[in-house]
Coordinates of C-alpha atoms in Angstrom, one line a residue:
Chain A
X593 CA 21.4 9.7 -6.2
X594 CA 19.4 7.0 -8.7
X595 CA 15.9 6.1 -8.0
X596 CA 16.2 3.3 -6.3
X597 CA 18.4 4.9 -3.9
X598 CA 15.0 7.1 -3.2
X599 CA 13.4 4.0 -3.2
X600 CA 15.7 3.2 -0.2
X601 CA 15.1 6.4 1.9
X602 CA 11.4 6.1 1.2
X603 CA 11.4 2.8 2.9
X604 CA 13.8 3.2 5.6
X605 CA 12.7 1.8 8.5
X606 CA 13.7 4.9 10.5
X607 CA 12.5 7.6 8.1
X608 CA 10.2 10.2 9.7
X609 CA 6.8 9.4 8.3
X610 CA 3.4 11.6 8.9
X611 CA 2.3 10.9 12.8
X612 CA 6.0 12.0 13.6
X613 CA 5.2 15.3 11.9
X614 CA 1.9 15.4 12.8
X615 CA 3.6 15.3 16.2
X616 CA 5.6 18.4 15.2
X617 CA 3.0 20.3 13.5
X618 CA 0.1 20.5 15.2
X619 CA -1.5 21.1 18.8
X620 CA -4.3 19.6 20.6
X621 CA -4.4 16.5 18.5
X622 CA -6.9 14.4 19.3
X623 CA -7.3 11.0 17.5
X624 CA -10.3 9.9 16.0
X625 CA -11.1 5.9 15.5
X626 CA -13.6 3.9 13.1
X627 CA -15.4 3.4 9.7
X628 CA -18.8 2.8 11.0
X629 CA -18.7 0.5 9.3
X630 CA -16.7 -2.7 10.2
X631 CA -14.0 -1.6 11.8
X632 CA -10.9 0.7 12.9
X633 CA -8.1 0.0 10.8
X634 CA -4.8 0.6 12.2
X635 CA -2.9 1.5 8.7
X636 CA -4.7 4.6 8.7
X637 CA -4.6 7.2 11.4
X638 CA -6.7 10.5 11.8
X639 CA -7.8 13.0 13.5
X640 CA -8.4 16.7 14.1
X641 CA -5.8 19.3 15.8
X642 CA -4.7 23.2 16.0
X643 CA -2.3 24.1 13.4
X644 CA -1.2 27.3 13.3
X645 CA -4.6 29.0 15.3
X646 CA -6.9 26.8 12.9
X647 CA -8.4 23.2 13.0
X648 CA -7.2 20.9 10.5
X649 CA -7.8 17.3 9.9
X650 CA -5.0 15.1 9.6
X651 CA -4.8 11.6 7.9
X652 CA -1.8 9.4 7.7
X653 CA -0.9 6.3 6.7
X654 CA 1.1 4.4 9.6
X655 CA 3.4 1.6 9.9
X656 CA 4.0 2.0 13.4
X657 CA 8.0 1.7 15.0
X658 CA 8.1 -1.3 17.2
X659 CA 7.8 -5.1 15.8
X660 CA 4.4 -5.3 17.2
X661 CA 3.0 -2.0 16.5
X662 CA 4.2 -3.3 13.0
X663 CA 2.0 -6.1 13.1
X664 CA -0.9 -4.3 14.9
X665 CA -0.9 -1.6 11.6
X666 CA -0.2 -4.5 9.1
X667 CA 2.8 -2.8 8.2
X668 CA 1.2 0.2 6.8
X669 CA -1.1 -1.2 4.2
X670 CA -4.4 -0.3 4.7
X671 CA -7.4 -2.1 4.5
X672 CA -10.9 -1.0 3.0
X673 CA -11.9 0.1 6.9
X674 CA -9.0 2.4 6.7
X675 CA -9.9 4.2 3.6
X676 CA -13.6 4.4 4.4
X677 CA -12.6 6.2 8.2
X678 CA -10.3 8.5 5.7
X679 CA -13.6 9.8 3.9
X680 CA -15.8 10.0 6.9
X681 CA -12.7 12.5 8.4
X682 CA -12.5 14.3 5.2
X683 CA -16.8 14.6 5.3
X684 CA -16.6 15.9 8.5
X685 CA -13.6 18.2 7.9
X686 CA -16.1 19.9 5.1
X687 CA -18.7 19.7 7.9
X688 CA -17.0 22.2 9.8
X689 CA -15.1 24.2 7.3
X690 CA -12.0 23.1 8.2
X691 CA -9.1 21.7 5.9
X692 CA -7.7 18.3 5.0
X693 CA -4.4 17.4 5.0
X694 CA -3.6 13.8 4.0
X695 CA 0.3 12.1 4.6
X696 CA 1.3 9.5 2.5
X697 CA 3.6 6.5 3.0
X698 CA 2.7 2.9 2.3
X699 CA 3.7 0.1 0.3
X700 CA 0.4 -0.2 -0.9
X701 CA -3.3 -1.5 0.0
X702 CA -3.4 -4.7 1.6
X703 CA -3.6 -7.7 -0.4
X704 CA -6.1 -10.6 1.2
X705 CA -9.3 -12.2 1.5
X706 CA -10.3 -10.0 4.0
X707 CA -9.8 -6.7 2.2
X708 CA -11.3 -8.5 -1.1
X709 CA -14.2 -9.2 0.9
X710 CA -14.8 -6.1 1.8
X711 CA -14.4 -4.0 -1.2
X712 CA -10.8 -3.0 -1.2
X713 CA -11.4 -1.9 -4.7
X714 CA -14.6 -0.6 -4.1
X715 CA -13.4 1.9 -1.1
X716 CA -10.5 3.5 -3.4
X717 CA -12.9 4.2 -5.6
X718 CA -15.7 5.5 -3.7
X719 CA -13.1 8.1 -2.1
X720 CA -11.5 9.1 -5.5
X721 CA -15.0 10.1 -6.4
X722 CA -16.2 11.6 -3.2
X723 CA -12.6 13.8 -2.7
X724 CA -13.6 15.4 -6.3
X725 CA -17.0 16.9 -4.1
X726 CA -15.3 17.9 -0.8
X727 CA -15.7 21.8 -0.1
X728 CA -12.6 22.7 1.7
X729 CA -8.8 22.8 0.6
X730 CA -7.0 18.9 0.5
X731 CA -3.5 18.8 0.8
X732 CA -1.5 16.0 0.2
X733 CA 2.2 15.4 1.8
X734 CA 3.9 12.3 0.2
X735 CA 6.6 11.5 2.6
X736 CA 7.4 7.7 2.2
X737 CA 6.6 4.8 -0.2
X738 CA 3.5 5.9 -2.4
X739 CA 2.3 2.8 -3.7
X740 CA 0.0 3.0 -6.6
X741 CA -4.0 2.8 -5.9
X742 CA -3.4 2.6 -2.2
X743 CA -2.2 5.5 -2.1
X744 CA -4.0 7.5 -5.0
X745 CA -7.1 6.8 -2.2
X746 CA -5.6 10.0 -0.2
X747 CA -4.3 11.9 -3.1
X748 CA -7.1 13.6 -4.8
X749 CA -6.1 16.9 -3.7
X750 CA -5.8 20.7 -4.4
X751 CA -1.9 20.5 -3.5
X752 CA 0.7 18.4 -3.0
X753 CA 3.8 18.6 -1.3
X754 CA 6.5 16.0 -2.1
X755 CA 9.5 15.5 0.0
X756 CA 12.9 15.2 -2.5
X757 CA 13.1 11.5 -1.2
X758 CA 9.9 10.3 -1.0
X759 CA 8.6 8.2 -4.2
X760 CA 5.4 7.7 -6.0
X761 CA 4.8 5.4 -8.7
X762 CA 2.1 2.8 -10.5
X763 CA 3.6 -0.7 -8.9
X764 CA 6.7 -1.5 -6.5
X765 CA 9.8 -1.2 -8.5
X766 CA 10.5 -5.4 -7.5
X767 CA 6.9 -6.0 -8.9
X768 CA 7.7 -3.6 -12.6
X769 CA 11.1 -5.8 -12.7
X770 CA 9.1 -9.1 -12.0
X771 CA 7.1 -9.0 -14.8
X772 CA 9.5 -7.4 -17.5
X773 CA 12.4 -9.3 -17.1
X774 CA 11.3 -11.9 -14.6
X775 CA 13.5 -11.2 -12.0
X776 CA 13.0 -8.7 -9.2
X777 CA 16.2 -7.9 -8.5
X778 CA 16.6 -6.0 -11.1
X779 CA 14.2 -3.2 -9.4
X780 CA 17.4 -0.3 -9.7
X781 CA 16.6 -0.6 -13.1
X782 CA 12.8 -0.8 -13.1
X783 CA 12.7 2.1 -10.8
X784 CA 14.7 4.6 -13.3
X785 CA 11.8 3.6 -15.9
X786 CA 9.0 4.1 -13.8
X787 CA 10.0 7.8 -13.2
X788 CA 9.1 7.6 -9.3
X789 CA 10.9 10.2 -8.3
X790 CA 9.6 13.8 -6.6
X791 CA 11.6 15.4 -9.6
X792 CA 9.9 13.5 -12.0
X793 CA 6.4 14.1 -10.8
X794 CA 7.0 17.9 -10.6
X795 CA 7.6 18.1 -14.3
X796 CA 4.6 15.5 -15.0
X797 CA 2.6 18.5 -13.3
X798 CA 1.4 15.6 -10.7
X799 CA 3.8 17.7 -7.5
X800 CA 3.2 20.9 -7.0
X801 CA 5.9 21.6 -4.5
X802 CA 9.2 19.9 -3.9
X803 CA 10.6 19.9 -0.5
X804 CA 14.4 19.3 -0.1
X805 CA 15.7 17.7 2.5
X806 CA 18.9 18.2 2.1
X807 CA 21.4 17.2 5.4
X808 CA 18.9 18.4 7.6
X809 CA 17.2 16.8 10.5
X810 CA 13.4 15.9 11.1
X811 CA 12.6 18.7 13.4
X812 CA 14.0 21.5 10.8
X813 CA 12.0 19.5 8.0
X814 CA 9.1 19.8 10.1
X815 CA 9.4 23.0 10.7
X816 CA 9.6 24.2 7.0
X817 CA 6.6 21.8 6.0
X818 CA 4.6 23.7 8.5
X819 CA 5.3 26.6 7.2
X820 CA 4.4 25.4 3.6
X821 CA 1.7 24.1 4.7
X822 CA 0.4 27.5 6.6
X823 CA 1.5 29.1 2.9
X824 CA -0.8 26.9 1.0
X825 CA -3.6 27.2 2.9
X826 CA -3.7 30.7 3.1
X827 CA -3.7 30.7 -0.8
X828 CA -6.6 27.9 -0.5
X829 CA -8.7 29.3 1.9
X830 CA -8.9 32.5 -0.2
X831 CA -10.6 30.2 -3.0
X832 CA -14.6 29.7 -3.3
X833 CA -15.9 26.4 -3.1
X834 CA -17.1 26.0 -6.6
X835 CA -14.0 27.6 -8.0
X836 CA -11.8 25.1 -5.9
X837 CA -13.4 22.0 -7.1
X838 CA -13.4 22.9 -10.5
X839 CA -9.4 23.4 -10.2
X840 CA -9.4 20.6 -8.4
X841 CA -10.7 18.8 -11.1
X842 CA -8.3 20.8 -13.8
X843 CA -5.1 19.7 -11.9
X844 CA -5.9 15.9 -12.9
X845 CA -7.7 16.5 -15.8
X846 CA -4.5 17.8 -17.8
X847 CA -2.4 14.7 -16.7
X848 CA -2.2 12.8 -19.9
X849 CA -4.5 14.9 -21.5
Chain B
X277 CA -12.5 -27.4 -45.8
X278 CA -11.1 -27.0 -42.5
X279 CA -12.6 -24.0 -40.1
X280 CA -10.5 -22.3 -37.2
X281 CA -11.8 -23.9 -33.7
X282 CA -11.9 -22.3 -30.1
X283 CA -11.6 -24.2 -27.1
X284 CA -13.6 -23.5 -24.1
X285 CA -11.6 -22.8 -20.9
X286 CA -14.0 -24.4 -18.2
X287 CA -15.7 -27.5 -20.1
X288 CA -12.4 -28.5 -22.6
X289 CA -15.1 -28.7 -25.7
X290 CA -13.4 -27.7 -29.3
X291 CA -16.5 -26.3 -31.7
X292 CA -16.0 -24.0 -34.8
X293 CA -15.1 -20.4 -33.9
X294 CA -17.8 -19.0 -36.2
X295 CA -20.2 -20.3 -35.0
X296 CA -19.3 -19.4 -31.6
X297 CA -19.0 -16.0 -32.3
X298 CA -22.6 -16.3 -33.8
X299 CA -24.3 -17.5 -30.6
X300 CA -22.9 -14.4 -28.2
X301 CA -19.8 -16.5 -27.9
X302 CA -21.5 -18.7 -25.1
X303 CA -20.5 -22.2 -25.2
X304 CA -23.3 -25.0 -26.5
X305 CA -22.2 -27.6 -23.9
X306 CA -21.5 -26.1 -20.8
X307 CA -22.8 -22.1 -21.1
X308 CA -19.8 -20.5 -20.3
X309 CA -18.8 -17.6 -21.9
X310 CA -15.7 -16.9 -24.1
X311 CA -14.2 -12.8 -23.9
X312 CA -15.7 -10.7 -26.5
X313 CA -13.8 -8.3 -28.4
X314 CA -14.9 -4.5 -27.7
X315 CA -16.5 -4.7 -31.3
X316 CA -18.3 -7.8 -30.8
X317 CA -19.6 -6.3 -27.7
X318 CA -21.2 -3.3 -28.9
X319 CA -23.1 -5.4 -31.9
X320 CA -24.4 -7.3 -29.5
X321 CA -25.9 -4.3 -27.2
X322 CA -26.3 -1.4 -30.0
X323 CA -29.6 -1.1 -31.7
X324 CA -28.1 -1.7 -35.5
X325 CA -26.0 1.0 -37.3
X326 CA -26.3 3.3 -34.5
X327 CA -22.8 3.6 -33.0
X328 CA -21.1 7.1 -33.7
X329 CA -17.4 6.4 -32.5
X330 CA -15.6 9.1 -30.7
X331 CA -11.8 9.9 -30.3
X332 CA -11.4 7.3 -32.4
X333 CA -8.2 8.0 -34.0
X334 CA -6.5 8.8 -30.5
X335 CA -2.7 6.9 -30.0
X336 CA -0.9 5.9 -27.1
X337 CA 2.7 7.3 -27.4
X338 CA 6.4 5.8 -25.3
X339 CA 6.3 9.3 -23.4
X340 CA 8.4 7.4 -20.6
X341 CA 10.5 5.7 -23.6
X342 CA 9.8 2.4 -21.5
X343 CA 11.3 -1.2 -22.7
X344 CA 9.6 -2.6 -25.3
X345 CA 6.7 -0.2 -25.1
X346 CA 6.4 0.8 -28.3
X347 CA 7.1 -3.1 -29.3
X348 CA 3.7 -3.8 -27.5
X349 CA 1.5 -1.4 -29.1
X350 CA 2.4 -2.3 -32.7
X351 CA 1.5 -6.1 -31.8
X352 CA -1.7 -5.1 -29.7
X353 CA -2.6 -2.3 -33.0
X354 CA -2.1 -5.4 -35.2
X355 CA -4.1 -8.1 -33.1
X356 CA -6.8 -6.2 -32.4
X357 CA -7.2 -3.4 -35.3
X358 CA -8.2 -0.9 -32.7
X359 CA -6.2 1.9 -32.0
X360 CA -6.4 1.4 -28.2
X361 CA -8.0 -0.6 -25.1
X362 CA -11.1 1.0 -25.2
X363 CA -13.3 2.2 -28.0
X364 CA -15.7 5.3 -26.6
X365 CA -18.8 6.6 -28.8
X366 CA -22.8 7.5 -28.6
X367 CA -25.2 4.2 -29.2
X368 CA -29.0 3.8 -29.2
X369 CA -29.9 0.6 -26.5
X370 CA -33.5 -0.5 -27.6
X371 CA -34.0 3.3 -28.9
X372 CA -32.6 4.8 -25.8
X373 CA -29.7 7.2 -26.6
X374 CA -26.7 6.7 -24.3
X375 CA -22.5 7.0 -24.5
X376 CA -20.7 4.2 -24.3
X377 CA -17.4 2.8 -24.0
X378 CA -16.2 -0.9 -24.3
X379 CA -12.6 -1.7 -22.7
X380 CA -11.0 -4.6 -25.1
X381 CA -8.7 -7.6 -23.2
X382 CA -6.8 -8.1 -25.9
X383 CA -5.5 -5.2 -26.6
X384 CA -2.7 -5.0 -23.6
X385 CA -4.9 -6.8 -21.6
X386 CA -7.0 -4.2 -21.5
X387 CA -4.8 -2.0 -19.7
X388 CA -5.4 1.7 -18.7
X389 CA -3.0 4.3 -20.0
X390 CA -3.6 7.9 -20.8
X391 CA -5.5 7.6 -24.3
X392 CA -7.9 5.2 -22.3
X393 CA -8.1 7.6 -19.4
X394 CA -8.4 10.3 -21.8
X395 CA -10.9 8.6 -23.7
X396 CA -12.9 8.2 -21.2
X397 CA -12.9 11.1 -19.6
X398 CA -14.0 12.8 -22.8
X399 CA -16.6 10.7 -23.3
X400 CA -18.5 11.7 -19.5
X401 CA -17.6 15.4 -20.4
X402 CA -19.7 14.9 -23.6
X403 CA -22.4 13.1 -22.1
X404 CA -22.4 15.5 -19.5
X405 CA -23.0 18.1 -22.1
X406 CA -25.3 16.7 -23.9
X407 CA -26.9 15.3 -20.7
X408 CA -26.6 11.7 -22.2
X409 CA -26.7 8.5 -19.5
X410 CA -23.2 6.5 -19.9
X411 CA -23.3 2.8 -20.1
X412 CA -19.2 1.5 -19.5
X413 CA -17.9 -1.9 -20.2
X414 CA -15.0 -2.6 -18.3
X415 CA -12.6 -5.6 -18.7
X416 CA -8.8 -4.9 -17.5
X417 CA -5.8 -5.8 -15.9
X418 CA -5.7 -2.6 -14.1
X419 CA -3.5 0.4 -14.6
X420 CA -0.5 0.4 -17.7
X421 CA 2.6 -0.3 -16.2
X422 CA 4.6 1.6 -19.2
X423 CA 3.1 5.0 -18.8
X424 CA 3.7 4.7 -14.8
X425 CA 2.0 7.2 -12.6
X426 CA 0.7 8.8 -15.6
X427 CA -1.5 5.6 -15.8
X428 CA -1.8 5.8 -12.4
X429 CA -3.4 9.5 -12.2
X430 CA -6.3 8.6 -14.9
X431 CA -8.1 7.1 -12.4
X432 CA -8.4 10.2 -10.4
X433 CA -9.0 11.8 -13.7
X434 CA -12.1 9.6 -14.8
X435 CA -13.2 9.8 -11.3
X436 CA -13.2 13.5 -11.7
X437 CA -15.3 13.5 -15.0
X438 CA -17.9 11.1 -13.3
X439 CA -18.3 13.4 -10.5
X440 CA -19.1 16.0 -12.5
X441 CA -21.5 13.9 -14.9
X442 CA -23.5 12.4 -11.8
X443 CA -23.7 15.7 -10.1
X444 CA -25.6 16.5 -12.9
X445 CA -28.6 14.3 -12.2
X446 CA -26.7 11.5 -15.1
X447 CA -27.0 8.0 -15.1
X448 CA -23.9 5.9 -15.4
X449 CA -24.2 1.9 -15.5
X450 CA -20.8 -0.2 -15.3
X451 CA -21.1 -3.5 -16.4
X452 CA -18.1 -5.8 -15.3
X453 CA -16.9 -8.3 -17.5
X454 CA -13.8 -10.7 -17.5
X455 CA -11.3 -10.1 -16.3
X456 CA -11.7 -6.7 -14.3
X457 CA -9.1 -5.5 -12.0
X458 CA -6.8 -3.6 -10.3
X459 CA -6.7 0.5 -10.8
X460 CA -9.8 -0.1 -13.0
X461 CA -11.6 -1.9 -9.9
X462 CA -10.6 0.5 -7.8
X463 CA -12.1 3.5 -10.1
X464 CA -14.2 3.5 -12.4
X465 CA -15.8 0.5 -12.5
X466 CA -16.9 0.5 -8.9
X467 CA -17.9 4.2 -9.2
X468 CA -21.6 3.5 -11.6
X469 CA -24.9 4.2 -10.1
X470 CA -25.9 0.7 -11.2
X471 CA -23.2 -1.7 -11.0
X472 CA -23.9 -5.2 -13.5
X473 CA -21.4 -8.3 -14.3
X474 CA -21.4 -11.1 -16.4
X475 CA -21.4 -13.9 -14.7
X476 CA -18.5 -15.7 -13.9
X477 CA -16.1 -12.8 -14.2
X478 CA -13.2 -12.5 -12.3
X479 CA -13.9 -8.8 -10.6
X480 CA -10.9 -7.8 -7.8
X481 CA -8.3 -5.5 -6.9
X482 CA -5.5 -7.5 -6.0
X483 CA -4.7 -10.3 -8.6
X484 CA -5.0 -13.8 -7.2
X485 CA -1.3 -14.6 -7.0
X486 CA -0.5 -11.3 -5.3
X487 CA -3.0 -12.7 -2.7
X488 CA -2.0 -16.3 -2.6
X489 CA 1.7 -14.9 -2.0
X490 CA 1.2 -12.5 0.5
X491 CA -1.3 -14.9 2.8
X492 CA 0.7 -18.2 1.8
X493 CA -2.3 -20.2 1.0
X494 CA -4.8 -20.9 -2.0
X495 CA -7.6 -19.0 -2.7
X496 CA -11.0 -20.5 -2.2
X497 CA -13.7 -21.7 -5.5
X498 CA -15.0 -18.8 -6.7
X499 CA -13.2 -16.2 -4.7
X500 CA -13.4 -12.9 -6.8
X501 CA -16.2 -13.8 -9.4
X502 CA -19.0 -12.3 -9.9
X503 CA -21.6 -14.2 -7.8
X504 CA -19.0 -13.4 -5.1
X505 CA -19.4 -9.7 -5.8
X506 CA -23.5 -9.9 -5.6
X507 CA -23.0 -11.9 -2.6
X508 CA -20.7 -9.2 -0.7
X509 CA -22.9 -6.6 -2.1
X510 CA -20.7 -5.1 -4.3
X511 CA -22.7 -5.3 -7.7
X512 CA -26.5 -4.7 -8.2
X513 CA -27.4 -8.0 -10.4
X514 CA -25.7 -10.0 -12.8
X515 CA -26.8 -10.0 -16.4
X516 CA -26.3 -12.5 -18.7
X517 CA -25.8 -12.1 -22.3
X518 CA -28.8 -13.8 -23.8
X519 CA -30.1 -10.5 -22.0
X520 CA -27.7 -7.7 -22.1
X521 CA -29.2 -5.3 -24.6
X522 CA -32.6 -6.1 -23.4
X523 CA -32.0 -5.4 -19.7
X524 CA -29.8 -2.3 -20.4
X525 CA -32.6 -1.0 -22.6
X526 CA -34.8 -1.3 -19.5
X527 CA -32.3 0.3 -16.7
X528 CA -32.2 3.1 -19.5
X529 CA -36.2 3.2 -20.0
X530 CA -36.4 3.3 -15.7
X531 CA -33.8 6.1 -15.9
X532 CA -35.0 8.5 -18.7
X533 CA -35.1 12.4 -17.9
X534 CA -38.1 13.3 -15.7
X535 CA -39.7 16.7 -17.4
X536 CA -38.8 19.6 -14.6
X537 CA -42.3 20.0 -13.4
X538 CA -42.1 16.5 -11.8
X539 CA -38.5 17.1 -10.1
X540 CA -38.8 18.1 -6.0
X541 CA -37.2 21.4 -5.7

């Protein structure tokens, strides 16, 4: 399969993204809405629920199924209210010693006035820094699309858990072929450069865990992503605070180092 | 005799390059200010002779074998003379010892890959170490396309080191400068304790014809300058550069190490 061909099952309309596992993975899920600060930003949903006789916090980007819900979640790109609700889960996740498990699957941040306005810059970084400080075990799934800063927002983690189809990479594949050879339809090609691939960020170091999907169906996915996800936070939750910080730090810091 | 002229962007006026470059590179007629190499930028802020540079011989290599990477670095190498797009070091600031580093435009417009992640990142470790306040130029275009996610994951990387560097009790100024976007918006240059521009920068995370594309329509006078920044309270105050060193001197003075006995518990 090329890249771009991931690039096509990342974005499929009807792929399985993270509230459809979050469906499947957890119990007593109870939604939680808002920044405090503007707004509640439907690109980003959270929340707390029962997963495997523990609380966890759960964040996922959504895109929502129907037309509408589409436009009601601006198509999955999140805006600097959706970011911002992302930290305040993750602060109280620390609060009460529970994990944080983050899904990811956008095209990318929103683009506009609005979000300019309001520090869409500003709110990546402010959770980039602020993930580096938070006391309890951050996983990251990357299930869909993961679009360069927009996504990076939810991917400061002790973990992460990439699905075999799911892509992650710097800029859109059409945007990469735009500027190199002025003509984005030549993304196949820009995406075998740009090294997206699941594969390609386990041997960067980036993925810690690859999981395949193989022919089988959402449900038996599900089930096996619970189980890795039960697996890696046993191994987390065995970690001290100060101990998992500073190896939170050391996974990043050896990228490119 | 004929000397090389620059041509200011905003007010059309052609005047001698050298003495441009001897006036702070502001314009005489109409005050706006032409980019600075990163060179030219610490002269102007460094107390003479006192910049030490650090990791100075560090090289960006094709570790994706991208198109015409390697093509790119030998041109910005040769335009600029510097190794990379941001030259990192210790400076004194009106006899305050600080690190620094200076992100260049021209060299890849500036762009973040690895080396300047690395760079960095190094340089807040050391200051962290030696308990050293960090004062950060930024000027970019955002993340290097040609080292992908690697470019990508330096902003979580530098994020890292100033986590560590702040929790410390450090200081750490970002000054914005033209043009300053993208991944380097969204990290590091938003991250400072104090956060200064030049004025009249262009400081955003999407670029402007991303935005006029997606929303279909043009972007309003002054969207994404500076002034718009202070206004949406996003920077602490603009400084200009008649008064750069002077009021970085100052923020440094404010900020100096209180002895133990005076620190709250």
């Amino acid at each position: 399969m090329s890249a771009y061909d991931k690039v096509t099952l990342a974005r499929a309309s009807d792929r399985a993204m993270g509230s459809f596992y979050m469906e499947q993975i957890l119990d007593h899920f109870v939604e939680l809405h808002g920044d405090r600060r503007f707004g509640d930003d439907g690109a980003i949903c959270g929340g707390v629920g029962i997963l495997n006789g523990e609380p966890v916090t759960c964040i996922t980007m959504k895109r929502g199924d129907s037309l509408e819900e589409r436009m009601k979640r601006n198509f999955g790109c999140p805006s600097p209210e959706g970011y911002r609700k992302a930290l305040r889960l993750m602060k109280q996740a620390e609060k009460f010693h529970r994990p944080v498990i983050c899904f990811i699957g956008s095209p990318g941040a929103y683009c506009g006035i609005g979000a300019e306005e309001r520090g869409q810059g500003q709110a990546i970084a402010e959770n980039l820094l602020e993930m580096f400080g938070i006391r309890v075990p951050i996983i990251t799934v990357v299930i869909g699309e993961g679009g360069s800063g927009g996504a990076l927002a939810l991917s400061v983690c002790d973990s992460m858990i990439m699905f075999d189809n799911a892509v992650y990479s710097v800029i859109s594949p059409e945007g990469c072929a735009s500027i190199l050879w002025k003509d984005s339809s030549r993304a196949p090609e820009a995406a075998e450069v740009l090294r997206l691939t699941a594969g390609d960020l386990y041997s960067m170091g980036i993925a810690d865990v690859i999981l395949q999907e193989g022919y089988r169906t959402n449900e038996e996915l599900a089930a096996e992503l619970k189980a890795l996800l039960i697996r890696e936070l046993e191994r987390l939750k065995k970690v001290s605070a100060p101990r998992l910080l500073a190896s939170r730090y050391e996974k990043f810091r050896k990228i490119g180092g | 005799m004929t000397s090389e002229t620059v041509k200011c962007k905003k007010c059309g006026g052609e005047m001698d390059a050298e003495m441009v470059a001897k006036h702070r590179k502001i314009c005489p007629r109409c005050g706006n200010y032409f980019r600075m190499t990163a060179r030219e930028r610490i002269d102007l802020v460094t107390d003479g002779k006192t910049f030490r540079e650090l990791d100075g011989t560090l090289v960006s290599r094709d570790v994706l074998r991208f198109p015409d990477y390697e093509k790119k670095l030998e041109i910005a190498r040769l335009e600029t003379g510097e190794n990379e797009a941001v030259i990192t070091g210790t400076a004194a600031i009106g006899g305050h010892p600080c690190a620094l580093f200076v992100m260049d435009s021209v060299f890849m417009m500036g762009s973040m890959g690895t080396v300047v992640g690395e760079k960095i990142t190094r340089l807040f470790e050391y200051a962290t170490e030696k308990r050293l306040p960090v004062i950060g130029f930024t000027c970019s275009g955002g993340a290097r396309m040609q080292e992908g996610v690697l470019s990508l994951m330096q902003m979580a990387k530098i994020s890292g080191a100033i986590r560590w560097h702040s929790s410390a009790g450090l200081l750490y100024i970002a000054v914005l400068t033209d043009p300053t976007t993208g991944g380097v918006t969204a990290s590091f240059a938003m991250e400072g304790d104090i956060i200064a521009a030049e004025p009249g920068a262009l400081i955003g995370f999407a670029g402007q014809r991303v935005i006029e594309q997606t929303i279909g329509q043009k972007l309003p006078e002054g969207f994404q300058k500076s002034e718009f920044q202070l206004e949406h309270g996003f920077c602490d105050l603009l400084i200009g550069r008649v008064n750069m060193a002077q009021t970085l001197a100052d923020l440094l003075m404010l900020h100096k190490e209180q002895p133990k006995e005076r620190r709250n518990a």
